[in-house]
Amino acid sequence: GFAIADVNYGGSTGFGRAYRNRLRGNWGVTDVDDCCAAARYLADQGLVDGSRLCIDGGSAGGYTTLAVLAFRDVFNAGSSHYGVADAELLAQHTHKFESRYLDL
């Protein structure tokens, strides 16, 4: 079977300003840490097999997926759908909203 965790990592809306601001200046850190913590929690509770974890995401979530796979040893596989692979290039060539992702 499959288990799916839909993580509202720090920076997600709907949980107040302080929660949303957790991602400010920490894109690729807070989101990555929260996704890893969710996966580890599920594995520690025996709800999932910790040796068979995968992650996926699109756009900013694709960046999270790539960062998790590159910099953490939690997930065994992942799929980045139209993910951000070059944050500097994104800031130079995207629309106004996403161009602010890297602002401190």
mmCIF file of C-alpha atoms in Angstrom:
data_model
loop_
_atom_site.group_PDB
_atom_site.id
_atom_site.type_symbol
_atom_site.label_atom_id
_atom_site.label_comp_id
_atom_site.label_asym_id
_atom_site.label_seq_id
_atom_site.Cartn_x
_atom_site.Cartn_y
_atom_site.Cartn_z
ATOM 1 C CA GLY A 1 0.000 0.000 0.000
ATOM 2 C CA PHE A 2 0.814 3.661 -0.027
ATOM 3 C CA ALA A 3 0.758 6.373 2.597
ATOM 4 C CA ILE A 4 0.789 10.029 1.604
ATOM 5 C CA ALA A 5 1.707 12.949 3.831
ATOM 6 C CA ASP A 6 0.788 16.389 2.532
ATOM 7 C CA VAL A 7 3.156 18.611 4.529
ATOM 8 C CA ASN A 8 2.207 22.210 5.265
ATOM 9 C CA TYR A 9 5.802 23.161 5.921
ATOM 10 C CA GLY A 10 6.848 26.432 7.500
ATOM 11 C CA GLY A 11 5.920 29.214 5.121
ATOM 12 C CA SER A 12 2.540 27.722 4.231
ATOM 13 C CA THR A 13 -0.423 30.040 4.444
ATOM 14 C CA GLY A 14 -3.400 29.565 6.715
ATOM 15 C CA PHE A 15 -1.494 29.154 9.975
ATOM 16 C CA GLY A 16 -0.785 32.786 10.829
ATOM 17 C CA ARG A 17 1.911 35.291 9.968
ATOM 18 C CA ALA A 18 4.600 33.828 12.257
ATOM 19 C CA TYR A 19 4.225 30.400 10.638
ATOM 20 C CA ARG A 20 4.285 31.886 7.142
ATOM 21 C CA ASN A 21 7.396 33.918 7.986
ATOM 22 C CA ARG A 22 9.329 30.796 9.072
ATOM 23 C CA LEU A 23 10.321 30.329 5.428
ATOM 24 C CA ARG A 24 11.530 33.908 4.953
ATOM 25 C CA GLY A 25 15.255 33.734 4.226
ATOM 26 C CA ASN A 26 15.154 29.961 4.815
ATOM 27 C CA TRP A 27 13.801 28.569 1.557
ATOM 28 C CA GLY A 28 15.464 25.202 1.091
ATOM 29 C CA VAL A 29 16.019 24.870 4.847
ATOM 30 C CA THR A 30 12.711 25.174 6.723
ATOM 31 C CA ASP A 31 10.709 23.342 4.056
ATOM 32 C CA VAL A 32 13.340 20.614 3.775
ATOM 33 C CA ASP A 33 13.585 20.173 7.545
ATOM 34 C CA ASP A 34 9.806 19.997 7.938
ATOM 35 C CA CYS A 35 9.393 17.411 5.172
ATOM 36 C CA CYS A 36 12.165 15.276 6.634
ATOM 37 C CA ALA A 37 10.684 15.582 10.141
ATOM 38 C CA ALA A 38 7.257 14.469 8.883
ATOM 39 C CA ALA A 39 8.722 11.442 7.112
ATOM 40 C CA ARG A 40 10.871 10.478 10.116
ATOM 41 C CA TYR A 41 7.890 10.826 12.460
ATOM 42 C CA LEU A 42 5.757 8.506 10.337
ATOM 43 C CA ALA A 43 8.596 5.975 10.166
ATOM 44 C CA ASP A 44 9.274 6.203 13.926
ATOM 45 C CA GLN A 45 5.571 5.554 14.607
ATOM 46 C CA GLY A 46 5.718 2.439 12.423
ATOM 47 C CA LEU A 47 3.195 3.902 9.997
ATOM 48 C CA VAL A 48 5.550 3.745 7.002
ATOM 49 C CA ASP A 49 8.649 1.806 6.025
ATOM 50 C CA GLY A 50 11.502 4.270 6.583
ATOM 51 C CA SER A 51 13.634 2.473 3.993
ATOM 52 C CA ARG A 52 11.079 3.078 1.216
ATOM 53 C CA LEU A 53 10.296 6.792 1.426
ATOM 54 C CA CYS A 54 9.811 8.976 -1.619
ATOM 55 C CA ILE A 55 9.019 12.649 -2.088
ATOM 56 C CA ASP A 56 7.628 14.726 -4.909
ATOM 57 C CA GLY A 57 6.756 18.324 -5.566
ATOM 58 C CA GLY A 58 6.192 20.880 -8.261
ATOM 59 C CA SER A 59 7.599 24.385 -8.741
ATOM 60 C CA ALA A 60 8.775 25.536 -5.293
ATOM 61 C CA GLY A 61 7.907 22.062 -3.994
ATOM 62 C CA GLY A 62 10.100 20.663 -6.754
ATOM 63 C CA TYR A 63 12.947 22.730 -5.358
ATOM 64 C CA THR A 64 12.208 21.260 -1.922
ATOM 65 C CA THR A 65 12.297 17.789 -3.459
ATOM 66 C CA LEU A 66 15.653 18.412 -5.132
ATOM 67 C CA ALA A 67 17.121 19.912 -1.939
ATOM 68 C CA VAL A 68 15.904 16.979 0.183
ATOM 69 C CA LEU A 69 17.453 14.474 -2.199
ATOM 70 C CA ALA A 70 20.716 16.411 -2.497
ATOM 71 C CA PHE A 71 21.298 17.409 1.122
ATOM 72 C CA ARG A 72 19.496 14.915 3.381
ATOM 73 C CA ASP A 73 19.552 11.153 3.800
ATOM 74 C CA VAL A 74 15.856 10.516 4.486
ATOM 75 C CA PHE A 75 14.157 9.730 1.174
ATOM 76 C CA ASN A 76 15.135 6.979 -1.241
ATOM 77 C CA ALA A 77 13.540 8.468 -4.337
ATOM 78 C CA GLY A 78 11.873 11.627 -5.513
ATOM 79 C CA SER A 79 10.268 13.361 -8.438
ATOM 80 C CA SER A 80 10.587 17.080 -9.086
ATOM 81 C CA HIS A 81 7.816 18.270 -11.407
ATOM 82 C CA TYR A 82 8.759 21.550 -13.137
ATOM 83 C CA GLY A 83 10.852 22.293 -10.049
ATOM 84 C CA VAL A 84 13.139 25.220 -9.522
ATOM 85 C CA ALA A 85 16.669 23.958 -10.099
ATOM 86 C CA ASP A 86 18.452 27.326 -10.298
ATOM 87 C CA ALA A 87 17.155 29.828 -7.733
ATOM 88 C CA GLU A 88 19.292 32.685 -9.059
ATOM 89 C CA LEU A 89 17.968 32.198 -12.579
ATOM 90 C CA LEU A 90 14.422 32.064 -11.195
ATOM 91 C CA ALA A 91 14.886 35.447 -9.499
ATOM 92 C CA GLN A 92 16.087 36.978 -12.771
ATOM 93 C CA HIS A 93 13.484 35.564 -15.147
ATOM 94 C CA THR A 94 10.192 34.904 -13.384
ATOM 95 C CA HIS A 95 7.092 36.908 -12.527
ATOM 96 C CA LYS A 96 7.028 39.392 -9.655
ATOM 97 C CA PHE A 97 5.698 37.033 -6.931
ATOM 98 C CA GLU A 98 8.282 34.266 -7.357
ATOM 99 C CA SER A 99 11.110 36.735 -7.971
ATOM 100 C CA ARG A 100 10.864 37.649 -4.262
ATOM 101 C CA TYR A 101 11.480 34.063 -3.015
ATOM 102 C CA LEU A 102 15.133 34.790 -2.309
ATOM 103 C CA ASP A 103 14.648 38.129 -0.550
ATOM 104 C CA LEU A 104 15.646 38.234 3.082
#
